[in-house]
Short mmCIF file of C-alpha atoms and ligand atoms in Angstrom, two decimals:
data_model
loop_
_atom_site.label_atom_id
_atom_site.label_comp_id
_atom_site.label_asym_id
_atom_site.label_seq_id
_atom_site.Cartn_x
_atom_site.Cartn_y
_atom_site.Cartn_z
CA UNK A 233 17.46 -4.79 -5.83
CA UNK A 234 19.33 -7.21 -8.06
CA UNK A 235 19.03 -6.61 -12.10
CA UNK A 236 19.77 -8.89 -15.30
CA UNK A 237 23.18 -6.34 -15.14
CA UNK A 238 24.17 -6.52 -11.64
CA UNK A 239 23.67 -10.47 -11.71
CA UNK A 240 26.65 -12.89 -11.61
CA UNK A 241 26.25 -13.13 -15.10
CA UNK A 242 27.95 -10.22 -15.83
CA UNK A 243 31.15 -11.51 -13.94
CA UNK A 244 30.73 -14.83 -16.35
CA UNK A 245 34.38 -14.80 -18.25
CA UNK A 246 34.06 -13.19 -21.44
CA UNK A 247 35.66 -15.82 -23.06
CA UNK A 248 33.76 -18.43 -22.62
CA UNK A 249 31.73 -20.71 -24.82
CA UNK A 250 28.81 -23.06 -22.95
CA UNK A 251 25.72 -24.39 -23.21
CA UNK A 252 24.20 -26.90 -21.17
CA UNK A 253 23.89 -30.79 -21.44
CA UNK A 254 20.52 -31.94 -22.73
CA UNK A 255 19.82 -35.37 -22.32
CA UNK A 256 22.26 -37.83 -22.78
CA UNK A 257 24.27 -35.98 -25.53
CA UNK A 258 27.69 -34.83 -24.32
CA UNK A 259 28.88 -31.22 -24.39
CA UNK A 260 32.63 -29.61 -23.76
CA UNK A 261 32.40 -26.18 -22.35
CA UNK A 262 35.38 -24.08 -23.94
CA UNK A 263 36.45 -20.84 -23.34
CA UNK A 264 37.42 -18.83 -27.06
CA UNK A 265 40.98 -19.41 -26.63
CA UNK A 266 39.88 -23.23 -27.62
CA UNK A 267 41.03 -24.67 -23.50
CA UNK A 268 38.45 -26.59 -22.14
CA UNK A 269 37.26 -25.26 -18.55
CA UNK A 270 37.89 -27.01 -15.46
CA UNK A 271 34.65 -28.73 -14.03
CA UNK A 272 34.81 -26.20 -11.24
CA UNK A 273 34.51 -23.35 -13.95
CA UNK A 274 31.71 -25.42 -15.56
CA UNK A 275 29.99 -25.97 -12.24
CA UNK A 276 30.05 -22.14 -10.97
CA UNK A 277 28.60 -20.63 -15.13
CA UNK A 278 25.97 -23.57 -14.56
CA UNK A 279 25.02 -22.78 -10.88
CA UNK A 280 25.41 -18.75 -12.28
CA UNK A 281 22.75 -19.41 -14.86
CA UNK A 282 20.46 -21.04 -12.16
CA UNK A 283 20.49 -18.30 -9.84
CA UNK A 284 20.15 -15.86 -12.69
CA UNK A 285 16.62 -17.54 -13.67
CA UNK A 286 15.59 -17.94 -10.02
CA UNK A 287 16.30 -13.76 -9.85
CA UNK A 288 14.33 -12.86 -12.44
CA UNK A 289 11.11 -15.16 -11.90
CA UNK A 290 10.93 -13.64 -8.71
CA UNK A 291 11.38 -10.33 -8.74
CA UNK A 292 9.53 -8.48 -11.37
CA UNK A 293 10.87 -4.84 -11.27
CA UNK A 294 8.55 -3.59 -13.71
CA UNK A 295 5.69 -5.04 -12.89
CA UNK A 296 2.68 -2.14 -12.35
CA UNK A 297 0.48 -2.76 -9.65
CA UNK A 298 -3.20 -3.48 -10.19
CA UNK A 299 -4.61 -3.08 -6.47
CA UNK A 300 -2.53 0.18 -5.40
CA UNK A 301 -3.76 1.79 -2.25
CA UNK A 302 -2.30 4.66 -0.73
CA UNK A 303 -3.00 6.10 2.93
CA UNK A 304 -2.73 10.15 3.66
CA UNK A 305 -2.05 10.35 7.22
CA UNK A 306 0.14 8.27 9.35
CA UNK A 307 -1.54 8.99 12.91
CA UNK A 308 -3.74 6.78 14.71
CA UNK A 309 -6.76 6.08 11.82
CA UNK A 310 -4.28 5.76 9.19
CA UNK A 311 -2.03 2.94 10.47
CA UNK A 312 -5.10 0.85 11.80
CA UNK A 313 -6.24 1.24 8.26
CA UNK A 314 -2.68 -0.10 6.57
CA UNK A 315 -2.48 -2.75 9.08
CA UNK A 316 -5.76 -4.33 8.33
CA UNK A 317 -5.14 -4.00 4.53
CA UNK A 318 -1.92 -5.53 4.60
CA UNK A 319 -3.79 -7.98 6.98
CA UNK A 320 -6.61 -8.85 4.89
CA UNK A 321 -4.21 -9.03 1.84
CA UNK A 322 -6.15 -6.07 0.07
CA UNK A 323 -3.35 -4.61 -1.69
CA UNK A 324 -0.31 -5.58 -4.04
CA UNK A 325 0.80 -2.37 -3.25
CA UNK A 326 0.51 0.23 0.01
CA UNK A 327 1.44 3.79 -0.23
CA UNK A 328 2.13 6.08 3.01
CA UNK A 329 1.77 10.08 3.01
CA UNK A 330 2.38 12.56 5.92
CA UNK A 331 3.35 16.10 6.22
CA UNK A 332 5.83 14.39 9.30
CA UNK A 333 8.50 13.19 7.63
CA UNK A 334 10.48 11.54 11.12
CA UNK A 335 7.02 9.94 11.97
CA UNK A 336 6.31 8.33 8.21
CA UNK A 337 9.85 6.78 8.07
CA UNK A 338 8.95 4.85 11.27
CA UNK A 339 5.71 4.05 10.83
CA UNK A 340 6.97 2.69 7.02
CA UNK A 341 10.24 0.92 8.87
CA UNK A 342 7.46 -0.70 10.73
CA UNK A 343 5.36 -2.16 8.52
CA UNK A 344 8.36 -2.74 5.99
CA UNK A 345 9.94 -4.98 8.92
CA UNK A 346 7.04 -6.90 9.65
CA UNK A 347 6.83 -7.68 5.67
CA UNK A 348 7.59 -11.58 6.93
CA UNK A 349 3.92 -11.99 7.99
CA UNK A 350 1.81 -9.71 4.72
CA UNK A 351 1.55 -10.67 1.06
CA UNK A 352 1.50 -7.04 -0.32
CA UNK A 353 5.41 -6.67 -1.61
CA UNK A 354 5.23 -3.32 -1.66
CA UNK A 355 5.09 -0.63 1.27
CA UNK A 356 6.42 3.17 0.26
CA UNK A 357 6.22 6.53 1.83
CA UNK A 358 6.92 9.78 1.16
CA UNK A 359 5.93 13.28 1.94
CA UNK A 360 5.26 14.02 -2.35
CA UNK A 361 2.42 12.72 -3.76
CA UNK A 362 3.84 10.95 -6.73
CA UNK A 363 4.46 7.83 -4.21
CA UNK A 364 0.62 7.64 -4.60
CA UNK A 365 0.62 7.21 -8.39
CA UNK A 366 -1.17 4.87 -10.25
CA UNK A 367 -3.49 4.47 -6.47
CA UNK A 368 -6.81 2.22 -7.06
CA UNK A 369 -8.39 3.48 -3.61
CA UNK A 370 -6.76 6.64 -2.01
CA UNK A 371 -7.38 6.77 2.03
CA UNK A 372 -7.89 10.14 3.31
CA UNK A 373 -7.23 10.46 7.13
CA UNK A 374 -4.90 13.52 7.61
CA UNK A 375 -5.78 16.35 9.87
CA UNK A 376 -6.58 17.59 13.23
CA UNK A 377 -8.92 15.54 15.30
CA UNK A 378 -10.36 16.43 17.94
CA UNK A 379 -9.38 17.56 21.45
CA UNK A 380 -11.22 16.85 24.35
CA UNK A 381 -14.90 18.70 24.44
CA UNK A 382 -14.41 20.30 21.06
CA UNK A 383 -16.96 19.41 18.60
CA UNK A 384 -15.80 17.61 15.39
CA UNK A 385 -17.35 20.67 12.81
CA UNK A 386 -14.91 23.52 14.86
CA UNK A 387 -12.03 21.23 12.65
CA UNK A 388 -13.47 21.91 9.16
CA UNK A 389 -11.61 25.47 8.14
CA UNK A 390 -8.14 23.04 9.23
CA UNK A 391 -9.27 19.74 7.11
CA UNK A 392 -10.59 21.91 4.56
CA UNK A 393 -7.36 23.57 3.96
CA UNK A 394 -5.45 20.35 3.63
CA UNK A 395 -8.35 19.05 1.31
CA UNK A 396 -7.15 22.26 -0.81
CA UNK A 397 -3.46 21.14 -0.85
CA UNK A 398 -4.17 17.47 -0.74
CA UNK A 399 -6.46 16.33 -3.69
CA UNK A 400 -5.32 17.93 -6.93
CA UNK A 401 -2.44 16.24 -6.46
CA UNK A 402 -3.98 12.85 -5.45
CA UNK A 403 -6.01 13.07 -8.78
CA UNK A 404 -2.69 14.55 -11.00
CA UNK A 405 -1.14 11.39 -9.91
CA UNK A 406 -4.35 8.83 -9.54
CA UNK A 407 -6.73 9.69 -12.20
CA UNK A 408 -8.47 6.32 -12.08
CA UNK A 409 -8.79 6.51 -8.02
CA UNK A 410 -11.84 6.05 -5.78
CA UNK A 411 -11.16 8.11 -2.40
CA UNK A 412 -12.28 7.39 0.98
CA UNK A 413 -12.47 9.96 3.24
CA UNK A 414 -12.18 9.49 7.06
CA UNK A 415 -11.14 12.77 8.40
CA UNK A 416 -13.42 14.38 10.37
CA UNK A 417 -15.94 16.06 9.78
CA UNK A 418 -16.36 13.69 7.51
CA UNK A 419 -19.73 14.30 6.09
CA UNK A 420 -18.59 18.05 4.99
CA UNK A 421 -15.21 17.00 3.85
CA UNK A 422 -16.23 14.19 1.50
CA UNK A 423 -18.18 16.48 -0.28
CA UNK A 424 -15.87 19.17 -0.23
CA UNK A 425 -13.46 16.34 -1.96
CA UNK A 426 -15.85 15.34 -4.42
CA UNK A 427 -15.94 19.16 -5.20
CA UNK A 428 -12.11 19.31 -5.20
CA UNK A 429 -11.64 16.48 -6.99
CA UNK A 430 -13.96 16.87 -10.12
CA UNK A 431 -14.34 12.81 -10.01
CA UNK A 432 -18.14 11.24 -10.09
CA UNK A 433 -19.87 11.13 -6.84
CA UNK A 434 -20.19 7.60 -7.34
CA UNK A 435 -16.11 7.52 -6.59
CA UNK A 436 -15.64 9.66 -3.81
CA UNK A 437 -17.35 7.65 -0.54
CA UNK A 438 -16.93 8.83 3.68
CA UNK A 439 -16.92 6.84 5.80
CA UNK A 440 -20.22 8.65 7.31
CA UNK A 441 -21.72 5.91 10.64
CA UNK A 442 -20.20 3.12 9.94
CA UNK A 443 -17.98 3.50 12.96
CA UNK A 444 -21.13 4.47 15.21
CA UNK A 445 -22.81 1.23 13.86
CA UNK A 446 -20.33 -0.71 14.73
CA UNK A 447 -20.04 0.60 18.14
CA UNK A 448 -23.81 0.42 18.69
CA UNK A 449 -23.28 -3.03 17.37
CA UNK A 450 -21.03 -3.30 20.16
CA UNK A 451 -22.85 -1.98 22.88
CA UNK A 452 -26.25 -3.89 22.34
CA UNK A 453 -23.61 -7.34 22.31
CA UNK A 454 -22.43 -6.71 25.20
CA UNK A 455 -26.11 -5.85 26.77
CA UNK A 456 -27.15 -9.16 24.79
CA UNK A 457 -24.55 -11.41 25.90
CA UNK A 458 -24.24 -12.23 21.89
CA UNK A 459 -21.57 -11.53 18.96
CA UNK A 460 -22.35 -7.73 17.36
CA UNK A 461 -22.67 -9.78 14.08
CA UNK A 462 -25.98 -10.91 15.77
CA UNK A 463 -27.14 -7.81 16.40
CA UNK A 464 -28.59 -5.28 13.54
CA UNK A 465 -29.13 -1.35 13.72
CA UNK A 466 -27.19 1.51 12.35
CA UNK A 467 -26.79 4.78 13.20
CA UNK A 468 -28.01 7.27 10.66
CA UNK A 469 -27.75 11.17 9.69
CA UNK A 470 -24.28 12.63 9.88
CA UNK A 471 -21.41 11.60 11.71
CA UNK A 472 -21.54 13.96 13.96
CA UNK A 473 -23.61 15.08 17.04
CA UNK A 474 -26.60 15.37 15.30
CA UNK A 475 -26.87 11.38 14.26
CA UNK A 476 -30.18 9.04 15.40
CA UNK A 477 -30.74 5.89 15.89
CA UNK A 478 -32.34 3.21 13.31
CA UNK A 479 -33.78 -0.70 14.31
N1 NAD B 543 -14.80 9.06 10.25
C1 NAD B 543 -14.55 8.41 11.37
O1 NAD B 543 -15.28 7.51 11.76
C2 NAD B 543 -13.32 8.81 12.15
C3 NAD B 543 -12.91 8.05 13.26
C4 NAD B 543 -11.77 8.44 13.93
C5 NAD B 543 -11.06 9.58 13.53
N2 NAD B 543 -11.51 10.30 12.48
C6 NAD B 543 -10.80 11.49 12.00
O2 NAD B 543 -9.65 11.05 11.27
C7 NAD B 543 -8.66 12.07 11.33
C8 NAD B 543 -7.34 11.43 11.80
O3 NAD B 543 -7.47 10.99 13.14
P1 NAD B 543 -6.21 10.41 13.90
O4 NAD B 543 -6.70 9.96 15.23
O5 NAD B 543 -5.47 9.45 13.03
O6 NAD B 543 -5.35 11.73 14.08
P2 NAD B 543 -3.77 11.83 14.27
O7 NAD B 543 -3.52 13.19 14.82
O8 NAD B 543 -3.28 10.65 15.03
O9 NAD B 543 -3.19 11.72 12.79
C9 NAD B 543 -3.38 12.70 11.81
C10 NAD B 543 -2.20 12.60 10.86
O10 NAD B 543 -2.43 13.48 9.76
C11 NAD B 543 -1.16 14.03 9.42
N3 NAD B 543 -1.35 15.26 8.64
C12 NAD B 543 -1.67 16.49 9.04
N4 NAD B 543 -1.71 17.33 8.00
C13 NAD B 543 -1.40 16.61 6.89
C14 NAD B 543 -1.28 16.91 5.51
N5 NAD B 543 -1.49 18.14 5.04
N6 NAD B 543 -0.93 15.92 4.68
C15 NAD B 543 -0.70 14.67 5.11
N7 NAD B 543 -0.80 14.31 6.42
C16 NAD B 543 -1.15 15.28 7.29
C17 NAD B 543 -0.50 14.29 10.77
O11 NAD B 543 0.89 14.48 10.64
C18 NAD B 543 -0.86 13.01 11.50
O12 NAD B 543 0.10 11.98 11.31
C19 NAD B 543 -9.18 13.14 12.26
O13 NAD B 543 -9.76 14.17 11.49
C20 NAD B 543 -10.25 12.41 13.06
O14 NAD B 543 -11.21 13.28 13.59
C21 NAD B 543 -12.61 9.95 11.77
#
């Protein structure tokens, strides 16, 4: 990235005295030696100067972001969360954590390459947590999920463990954060975050039924004929085998 320093202005001769026409008064660009500059010379410090201020409206390097979210885990819940934030323009900032270092430089090289299409300016990785400083919202999907016929509590001692690793250093580097935790089970391990975490309740949130809702959603739709934002119901209790139906 271009700064003030590395801009053409520091190749603008040394000896040089300008400044710019205003109106209709009449101004001689000389260097010190007292010549007078060719127009071409006054033509390249004047189109120098323009590209200098068009650099530094546009890119604020310094600028801290206000609506920071970072994602832990890269797997299959993780990126379907970072595309629909950069999507739905959530962010001014997305942050990308996984123990798998090969896997989060693609998945990053990804979404940096398809940067055309979002508004967020910002996409970073990394396997340290200080990427995720200064997070608003800190997404937790890393883990093991299932495999086929095992239930989702046999994961717990596994999520647990990366809970242990995971969220001191989420909060060393976020203090401010709200988390949302995804990994499974998800019930348990949002409030063994909360625990971890020492942050109010009221900031720590799982992501409990809402994907069973929206599936029932789904299902009675389809049954209906009609759009799932027709049809009401949740499912209740934890996200897990144990959850009931509500109409
Ligand atoms: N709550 C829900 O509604 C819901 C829905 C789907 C999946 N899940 C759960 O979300 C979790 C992720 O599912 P997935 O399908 O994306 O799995 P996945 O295997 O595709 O991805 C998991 C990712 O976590 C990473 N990871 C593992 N340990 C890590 C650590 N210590 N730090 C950072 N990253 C780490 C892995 O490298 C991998 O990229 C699972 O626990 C799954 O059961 C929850």
């Amino acid at each position: 990235m271009m700064t003030k320093d590395d801009s053409i202005s520091k190749h603008r001769p040394q000896d040089a005295s300008f400044s710019w026409p205003t109106g209709e008064q009449e101004v001689r660009v000389l260097s010190h030696e007292g010549s007078e500059l060719t127009p071409l010379a006054h033509q390249v410090l004047k189109m120098s100067s323009v590209k200098e201020q068009l650099i530094e409206n546009l890119i604020e390097e310094d600028k801290v972001s206000q609506n920071k979210v970072t994602i832990v885990g890269t797997g299959a819940v993780g990126m379907a969360c970072a595309i629909c934030i950069l999507l739905k323009d959530l962010a001014d900032e997305l942050a990308l954590i996984d123990v798998v270092a090969d896997k989060l430089k693609g998945e990053t090289m990804d979404l940096q390459h398809g940067s055309l299409f979002f508004n967020t300016p910002k996409i970073i990785s990394g396997k340290d947590y200080s990427v995720s400083a200064n997070s608003r919202l800190v997404i937790i999907t890393a883990g093991a999920r299932q495999q086929e016929g095992e239930s989702r509590l046999n994961l717990v001692q596994r999520n647990v463990d990366i809970m242990k690793s995971a969220i001191p250093a989420i909060v060393q580097n976020s203090p401010d954060c709200k988390m949302l935790i995804v990994s499974n089970p998800v019930d348990i391990l949002t409030y063994v975050v909360w625990k971890l975490s020492g942050l109010p309740a009221t900031r720590v949130i799982g992501s409990g039924c809402n994907l069973d809702s929206a599936r029932f959603r789904y299902l009675i739709g389809q049954k209906l004929g009609v759009h799932p934002s027709s049809c009401h119901g949740w499912i209740i209790g934890e996200h897990g085998d144990s959850s009931g139906i509500c109409v």
